[in-house]
Amino acid sequence: YLGGISCIGLNWFSLENIYFGVACFFLGGVGFWVSFAINNSYLPDVAHPEQMDKISAKGFSLGYVGSVILLLINLAMVMRPEFFGIESDANGAAEIKAMQYSFVTVGIWWIIFSQYTFYYLPKGNKKEGERNNVILNGFKELKIVWGQLGDQLKLKRYLIAFFVYSMAVQTVMLIATYFGEEEIAWGGDEERTVGLIVSILVIQLVAIIGATITARASKTYGNIKTLIVINILWVLLCVYAYFVITPTDFYIAAGGVGIVMGGIQALSRSTYAKFLPETKDTTSFFSFYDVAEKIGIVIGTFIYGFIAQFSSMRNAIIFLGAFFVIGVILLLRVNKKN
């Protein structure tokens, strides 16, 4: 509800309401990332170990399907506002109003589809006793998880590998559109806008295929070997992106990103779930997983921005490829006995 209502609040984001808009953006982010961490923690509760890869892939796939459906609706609103009864007035053009209304539709969509989750999923393992210092206790629980990792060598090695390659994955996902906007020869503003929209849709749709293929591959070859192959594919994509110039090149890159993005997200989650020790407190472990990912985003985007500022965006992409190489090396150590 925090995320959905905050998203609806972005309808009133403007220069006159800048602080309100920033607050809604911040709280929407909190709602999304916290709910996502809790969502991830349900995987061990709803699937046996042999089912986790398939269920994780299905979860991400349905998420991509939902995002594509709503994105198409919102794009139709922006490109044909008159069809939805949205007209220009003294407050702004119809297209701008349609963009603002899109935030409302996203928030409502978010809240409505959450009801299914609230109704069907287990209620969780509520701790007994009074709750004090909720925020500080969150940090304490993460510290407890870190202490438990000392006895879980395989899990600890996997988390380190995940932290490194996730740094690059999340950074590529965040900067892909910006890279396309700045580095690709679109020919004009309208071509650029349409091209970037098509690229986003391609990534989302192809990611469904990537998640499905990866789940099947992990069943045959194992999770770690499949993740190693995916990381190698990411390296090749980073090298390819260095030479991307035309819109066609970018569409090919977008298709490749979609395949490996869907695969690495779904399989990383299920692999982590399989390595967890016996515990009822899966939320704390997945919160730790999520925190590792977010710290990686901060470091990855900073490194990318720093290199892009003093060199070029293409060189920065190549540098991100180095994180995938390190990720491969670290993944090779996961199943070693010492």
Short mmCIF file of C-alpha atoms in Angstrom, two decimals:
data_model
loop_
_atom_site.label_atom_id
_atom_site.label_comp_id
_atom_site.label_asym_id
_atom_site.label_seq_id
_atom_site.Cartn_x
_atom_site.Cartn_y
_atom_site.Cartn_z
CA TYR A 1 0.00 0.00 0.00
CA LEU A 2 2.88 2.39 0.75
CA GLY A 3 4.33 1.80 -2.71
CA GLY A 4 1.01 1.92 -4.55
CA ILE A 5 -0.30 5.06 -2.85
CA SER A 6 3.06 6.82 -3.24
CA CYS A 7 3.01 5.96 -6.95
CA ILE A 8 -0.46 7.48 -7.28
CA GLY A 9 0.90 10.58 -5.51
CA LEU A 10 3.40 11.08 -8.36
CA ASN A 11 0.42 12.30 -10.41
CA TRP A 12 0.95 15.65 -8.65
CA PHE A 13 4.74 15.72 -9.15
CA SER A 14 5.68 19.18 -10.50
CA LEU A 15 8.12 22.00 -9.85
CA GLU A 16 5.54 23.62 -7.58
CA ASN A 17 5.22 20.37 -5.58
CA ILE A 18 8.84 19.25 -5.88
CA TYR A 19 9.29 18.12 -2.26
CA PHE A 20 6.00 16.23 -2.26
CA GLY A 21 7.01 14.54 -5.52
CA VAL A 22 10.45 13.55 -4.24
CA ALA A 23 8.88 12.18 -1.04
CA CYS A 24 6.44 10.07 -3.11
CA PHE A 25 9.29 8.83 -5.27
CA PHE A 26 11.32 7.87 -2.19
CA LEU A 27 8.42 6.14 -0.42
CA GLY A 28 7.42 4.38 -3.65
CA GLY A 29 10.95 3.01 -3.90
CA VAL A 30 10.81 1.84 -0.27
CA GLY A 31 7.47 0.14 -0.90
CA PHE A 32 8.77 -1.61 -4.01
CA TRP A 33 12.12 -2.86 -2.72
CA VAL A 34 10.86 -3.96 0.71
CA SER A 35 7.87 -5.78 -0.79
CA PHE A 36 10.19 -7.40 -3.34
CA ALA A 37 12.51 -8.68 -0.59
CA ILE A 38 9.56 -10.19 1.30
CA ASN A 39 8.19 -11.61 -1.96
CA ASN A 40 11.54 -13.33 -2.59
CA SER A 41 11.56 -14.80 0.91
CA TYR A 42 8.37 -16.76 0.15
CA LEU A 43 10.14 -18.96 -2.41
CA PRO A 44 11.31 -21.60 0.13
CA ASP A 45 7.77 -21.60 1.63
CA VAL A 46 5.90 -22.28 -1.61
CA ALA A 47 8.31 -24.57 -3.46
CA HIS A 48 10.39 -27.66 -2.77
CA PRO A 49 14.11 -27.38 -3.71
CA GLU A 50 13.59 -29.24 -6.99
CA GLN A 51 10.77 -26.79 -7.90
CA MET A 52 12.51 -23.54 -6.99
CA ASP A 53 14.17 -22.80 -10.35
CA LYS A 54 10.93 -23.32 -12.27
CA ILE A 55 8.77 -21.37 -9.78
CA SER A 56 11.27 -18.50 -9.59
CA ALA A 57 11.36 -18.29 -13.40
CA LYS A 58 7.56 -18.39 -13.58
CA GLY A 59 7.32 -15.61 -11.01
CA PHE A 60 9.63 -13.30 -12.96
CA SER A 61 7.95 -14.24 -16.25
CA LEU A 62 4.50 -13.29 -14.99
CA GLY A 63 5.99 -10.06 -13.65
CA TYR A 64 7.37 -9.25 -17.10
CA VAL A 65 4.00 -10.07 -18.70
CA GLY A 66 2.19 -7.76 -16.30
CA SER A 67 4.65 -4.93 -16.85
CA VAL A 68 4.35 -5.21 -20.64
CA ILE A 69 0.52 -5.16 -20.53
CA LEU A 70 0.36 -2.05 -18.35
CA LEU A 71 3.20 -0.37 -20.25
CA LEU A 72 1.30 -0.83 -23.52
CA ILE A 73 -1.84 0.66 -21.95
CA ASN A 74 0.11 3.65 -20.65
CA LEU A 75 1.88 4.14 -23.97
CA ALA A 76 -1.50 4.14 -25.73
CA MET A 77 -2.69 6.79 -23.25
CA VAL A 78 0.30 9.00 -24.00
CA MET A 79 0.30 8.53 -27.78
CA ARG A 80 -3.50 8.68 -28.25
CA PRO A 81 -4.83 10.63 -25.24
CA GLU A 82 -8.02 11.66 -27.06
CA PHE A 83 -9.02 7.99 -27.30
CA PHE A 84 -9.08 7.87 -23.47
CA GLY A 85 -10.96 11.18 -23.19
CA ILE A 86 -7.86 13.10 -22.09
CA GLU A 87 -7.83 16.63 -23.51
CA SER A 88 -5.49 19.60 -23.29
CA ASP A 89 -6.48 22.39 -20.94
CA ALA A 90 -4.98 25.32 -19.07
CA ASN A 91 -2.99 22.93 -16.87
CA GLY A 92 -1.06 21.35 -19.73
CA ALA A 93 -1.01 19.29 -22.91
CA ALA A 94 -3.00 16.06 -23.16
CA GLU A 95 0.19 13.96 -23.52
CA ILE A 96 1.60 15.33 -20.25
CA LYS A 97 -1.68 14.71 -18.45
CA ALA A 98 -1.68 11.15 -19.80
CA MET A 99 1.80 10.61 -18.35
CA GLN A 100 0.58 11.86 -14.98
CA TYR A 101 -2.47 9.57 -15.12
CA SER A 102 -0.11 6.69 -15.88
CA PHE A 103 1.26 6.94 -12.34
CA VAL A 104 -2.30 6.57 -11.04
CA THR A 105 -2.93 3.47 -13.16
CA VAL A 106 0.34 1.90 -11.98
CA GLY A 107 -0.51 2.53 -8.32
CA ILE A 108 -4.03 1.12 -8.70
CA TRP A 109 -2.72 -1.89 -10.65
CA TRP A 110 -0.13 -2.46 -7.90
CA ILE A 111 -2.73 -2.40 -5.10
CA ILE A 112 -5.32 -4.53 -6.95
CA PHE A 113 -2.93 -7.36 -7.86
CA SER A 114 -1.48 -7.32 -4.32
CA GLN A 115 -4.85 -8.56 -3.05
CA TYR A 116 -4.28 -11.95 -4.69
CA THR A 117 -0.96 -12.21 -2.89
CA PHE A 118 -2.42 -11.19 0.48
CA TYR A 119 -5.23 -13.72 0.17
CA TYR A 120 -3.33 -16.81 -0.96
CA LEU A 121 0.18 -16.63 0.47
CA PRO A 122 0.94 -18.00 3.97
CA LYS A 123 0.79 -15.33 6.65
CA GLY A 124 4.41 -15.91 7.62
CA ASN A 125 6.13 -16.76 10.87
CA LYS A 126 5.29 -13.94 13.27
CA LYS A 127 7.63 -13.55 16.21
CA GLU A 128 6.16 -13.53 19.68
CA GLY A 129 6.63 -10.71 22.17
CA GLU A 130 6.67 -6.94 22.03
CA ARG A 131 8.49 -5.12 19.25
CA ASN A 132 10.82 -2.22 20.12
CA ASN A 133 13.28 -0.23 17.99
CA VAL A 134 11.95 -1.74 14.76
CA ILE A 135 14.47 0.05 12.52
CA LEU A 136 17.50 -0.78 14.67
CA ASN A 137 16.33 -4.38 15.05
CA GLY A 138 16.37 -4.67 11.26
CA PHE A 139 20.10 -3.93 11.26
CA LYS A 140 20.60 -6.35 14.15
CA GLU A 141 18.87 -9.13 12.21
CA LEU A 142 21.12 -8.50 9.20
CA LYS A 143 24.11 -8.75 11.55
CA ILE A 144 22.78 -12.08 12.88
CA VAL A 145 22.45 -13.37 9.31
CA TRP A 146 26.05 -12.33 8.57
CA GLY A 147 27.16 -14.26 11.67
CA GLN A 148 25.32 -17.37 10.47
CA LEU A 149 27.05 -17.18 7.11
CA GLY A 150 30.33 -18.07 8.81
CA ASP A 151 29.18 -21.69 9.07
CA GLN A 152 27.73 -21.76 5.56
CA LEU A 153 30.81 -21.69 3.31
CA LYS A 154 28.95 -22.47 0.07
CA LEU A 155 26.28 -19.83 0.78
CA LYS A 156 28.88 -17.23 1.72
CA ARG A 157 30.89 -17.83 -1.45
CA TYR A 158 27.76 -17.64 -3.55
CA LEU A 159 26.69 -14.36 -1.93
CA ILE A 160 30.07 -12.79 -2.67
CA ALA A 161 29.84 -13.90 -6.30
CA PHE A 162 26.25 -12.63 -6.52
CA PHE A 163 27.28 -9.27 -5.03
CA VAL A 164 29.96 -8.80 -7.69
CA TYR A 165 28.06 -9.79 -10.82
CA SER A 166 24.80 -8.22 -9.58
CA MET A 167 26.69 -4.93 -9.41
CA ALA A 168 27.03 -5.01 -13.18
CA VAL A 169 23.59 -6.52 -13.91
CA GLN A 170 21.67 -3.85 -12.01
CA THR A 171 23.82 -1.07 -13.45
CA VAL A 172 23.23 -2.24 -17.03
CA MET A 173 19.47 -2.40 -16.36
CA LEU A 174 19.48 1.16 -15.02
CA ILE A 175 21.64 2.78 -17.71
CA ALA A 176 20.57 0.81 -20.80
CA THR A 177 17.98 3.38 -21.88
CA TYR A 178 20.30 6.31 -21.19
CA PHE A 179 23.07 4.60 -23.16
CA GLY A 180 20.69 4.10 -26.07
CA GLU A 181 19.55 7.70 -25.95
CA GLU A 182 23.08 9.13 -25.96
CA GLU A 183 25.12 6.70 -28.05
CA ILE A 184 22.81 5.45 -30.81
CA ALA A 185 22.32 7.29 -34.12
CA TRP A 186 18.51 7.36 -34.18
CA GLY A 187 18.17 10.09 -36.78
CA GLY A 188 15.62 12.25 -34.93
CA ASP A 189 13.74 12.81 -31.67
CA GLU A 190 10.65 10.85 -32.71
CA GLU A 191 12.74 7.92 -33.94
CA ARG A 192 14.68 7.96 -30.66
CA THR A 193 11.52 7.92 -28.54
CA VAL A 194 9.91 5.10 -30.51
CA GLY A 195 13.19 3.16 -30.61
CA LEU A 196 13.69 3.31 -26.84
CA ILE A 197 10.08 2.27 -26.21
CA VAL A 198 10.46 -0.69 -28.57
CA SER A 199 13.74 -1.64 -26.84
CA ILE A 200 12.10 -1.66 -23.41
CA LEU A 201 9.29 -3.87 -24.70
CA VAL A 202 11.78 -6.22 -26.39
CA ILE A 203 13.77 -6.60 -23.17
CA GLN A 204 10.65 -7.38 -21.12
CA LEU A 205 9.23 -9.88 -23.60
CA VAL A 206 12.49 -11.69 -24.34
CA ALA A 207 13.22 -11.88 -20.59
CA ILE A 208 10.28 -14.30 -20.31
CA ILE A 209 12.04 -16.64 -22.72
CA GLY A 210 15.35 -16.18 -20.91
CA ALA A 211 13.89 -17.07 -17.52
CA THR A 212 12.21 -20.20 -18.94
CA ILE A 213 15.30 -21.44 -20.82
CA THR A 214 17.52 -20.85 -17.79
CA ALA A 215 15.23 -22.83 -15.49
CA ARG A 216 15.36 -25.80 -17.87
CA ALA A 217 19.14 -25.51 -18.28
CA SER A 218 19.68 -25.49 -14.52
CA LYS A 219 17.70 -28.73 -14.23
CA THR A 220 20.11 -30.41 -16.68
CA TYR A 221 23.45 -28.78 -15.87
CA GLY A 222 23.00 -27.40 -12.34
CA ASN A 223 22.55 -23.86 -11.05
CA ILE A 224 26.18 -22.79 -10.71
CA LYS A 225 27.26 -24.02 -14.15
CA THR A 226 24.25 -22.29 -15.73
CA LEU A 227 25.02 -19.05 -13.89
CA ILE A 228 28.63 -19.23 -15.10
CA VAL A 229 27.43 -19.52 -18.72
CA ILE A 230 25.02 -16.60 -18.23
CA ASN A 231 27.82 -14.43 -16.81
CA ILE A 232 29.99 -15.28 -19.84
CA LEU A 233 27.12 -14.23 -22.11
CA TRP A 234 26.94 -10.94 -20.19
CA VAL A 235 30.65 -10.40 -20.89
CA LEU A 236 30.07 -10.93 -24.61
CA LEU A 237 27.13 -8.52 -24.53
CA CYS A 238 29.25 -5.82 -22.89
CA VAL A 239 31.86 -6.23 -25.63
CA TYR A 240 29.14 -6.12 -28.30
CA ALA A 241 27.62 -2.97 -26.73
CA TYR A 242 30.97 -1.19 -27.21
CA PHE A 243 30.48 -1.42 -30.99
CA VAL A 244 26.73 -0.70 -31.10
CA ILE A 245 25.93 2.30 -33.35
CA THR A 246 22.73 1.80 -35.34
CA PRO A 247 19.18 1.23 -34.03
CA THR A 248 19.29 -2.34 -35.39
CA ASP A 249 22.46 -2.98 -33.38
CA PHE A 250 20.71 -1.66 -30.27
CA TYR A 251 17.62 -3.85 -30.81
CA ILE A 252 19.90 -6.91 -31.05
CA ALA A 253 21.65 -5.85 -27.85
CA ALA A 254 18.25 -5.31 -26.16
CA GLY A 255 17.19 -8.83 -27.14
CA GLY A 256 20.43 -10.24 -25.72
CA VAL A 257 20.02 -8.26 -22.49
CA GLY A 258 16.46 -9.54 -22.14
CA ILE A 259 17.56 -13.18 -22.46
CA VAL A 260 20.33 -12.98 -19.87
CA MET A 261 18.50 -10.54 -17.57
CA GLY A 262 15.48 -12.81 -17.19
CA GLY A 263 17.74 -15.80 -16.68
CA ILE A 264 20.15 -14.34 -14.16
CA GLN A 265 17.45 -12.72 -11.99
CA ALA A 266 15.30 -15.84 -11.68
CA LEU A 267 18.17 -18.29 -11.24
CA SER A 268 20.09 -16.11 -8.77
CA ARG A 269 17.05 -16.02 -6.48
CA SER A 270 16.36 -19.76 -6.62
CA THR A 271 20.05 -20.64 -6.17
CA TYR A 272 20.21 -18.52 -3.03
CA ALA A 273 17.03 -20.16 -1.71
CA LYS A 274 18.52 -23.63 -2.26
CA PHE A 275 21.66 -22.75 -0.29
CA LEU A 276 19.77 -21.39 2.74
CA PRO A 277 20.14 -23.29 6.02
CA GLU A 278 17.08 -24.71 7.76
CA THR A 279 15.27 -21.62 9.11
CA LYS A 280 11.82 -20.14 9.54
CA ASP A 281 13.22 -16.63 9.24
CA THR A 282 13.69 -16.61 5.48
CA THR A 283 12.78 -12.91 5.34
CA SER A 284 15.94 -11.90 7.21
CA PHE A 285 18.09 -13.96 4.84
CA PHE A 286 16.41 -12.51 1.76
CA SER A 287 16.62 -9.01 3.24
CA PHE A 288 20.37 -9.58 3.48
CA TYR A 289 20.34 -10.77 -0.15
CA ASP A 290 18.43 -7.65 -1.17
CA VAL A 291 20.71 -5.31 0.78
CA ALA A 292 23.74 -6.87 -0.94
CA GLU A 293 22.09 -6.22 -4.30
CA LYS A 294 21.28 -2.58 -3.46
CA ILE A 295 24.80 -1.83 -2.21
CA GLY A 296 26.01 -3.32 -5.47
CA ILE A 297 23.75 -0.93 -7.42
CA VAL A 298 25.24 2.07 -5.63
CA ILE A 299 28.82 0.94 -6.27
CA GLY A 300 28.14 -0.16 -9.85
CA THR A 301 26.37 3.03 -10.94
CA PHE A 302 29.04 5.17 -9.27
CA ILE A 303 31.84 3.35 -11.08
CA TYR A 304 29.97 3.52 -14.38
CA GLY A 305 29.25 7.23 -13.97
CA PHE A 306 32.83 7.99 -12.94
CA ILE A 307 34.33 6.23 -15.98
CA ALA A 308 31.71 7.68 -18.34
CA GLN A 309 32.41 11.18 -17.03
CA PHE A 310 36.17 11.03 -17.57
CA SER A 311 36.29 8.65 -20.53
CA SER A 312 33.19 7.46 -22.40
CA MET A 313 30.02 5.46 -21.85
CA ARG A 314 31.36 2.75 -24.13
CA ASN A 315 34.52 2.33 -22.05
CA ALA A 316 32.35 2.23 -18.93
CA ILE A 317 30.31 -0.64 -20.41
CA ILE A 318 33.51 -2.60 -21.10
CA PHE A 319 34.59 -2.02 -17.51
CA LEU A 320 31.28 -3.47 -16.29
CA GLY A 321 32.14 -6.60 -18.26
CA ALA A 322 35.10 -7.07 -15.91
CA PHE A 323 32.67 -7.60 -13.01
CA PHE A 324 31.06 -10.47 -14.88
CA VAL A 325 34.50 -12.01 -15.45
CA ILE A 326 35.21 -11.77 -11.70
CA GLY A 327 31.73 -13.21 -11.09
CA VAL A 328 32.62 -16.28 -13.18
CA ILE A 329 35.84 -16.78 -11.19
CA LEU A 330 33.99 -16.50 -7.88
CA LEU A 331 31.21 -18.85 -9.01
CA LEU A 332 33.81 -21.47 -9.88
CA ARG A 333 34.77 -21.49 -6.17
CA VAL A 334 31.25 -22.01 -4.81
CA ASN A 335 31.17 -25.81 -4.95
CA LYS A 336 34.79 -26.32 -3.84
CA LYS A 337 35.12 -28.11 -0.52
CA ASN A 338 37.87 -25.85 0.84
#
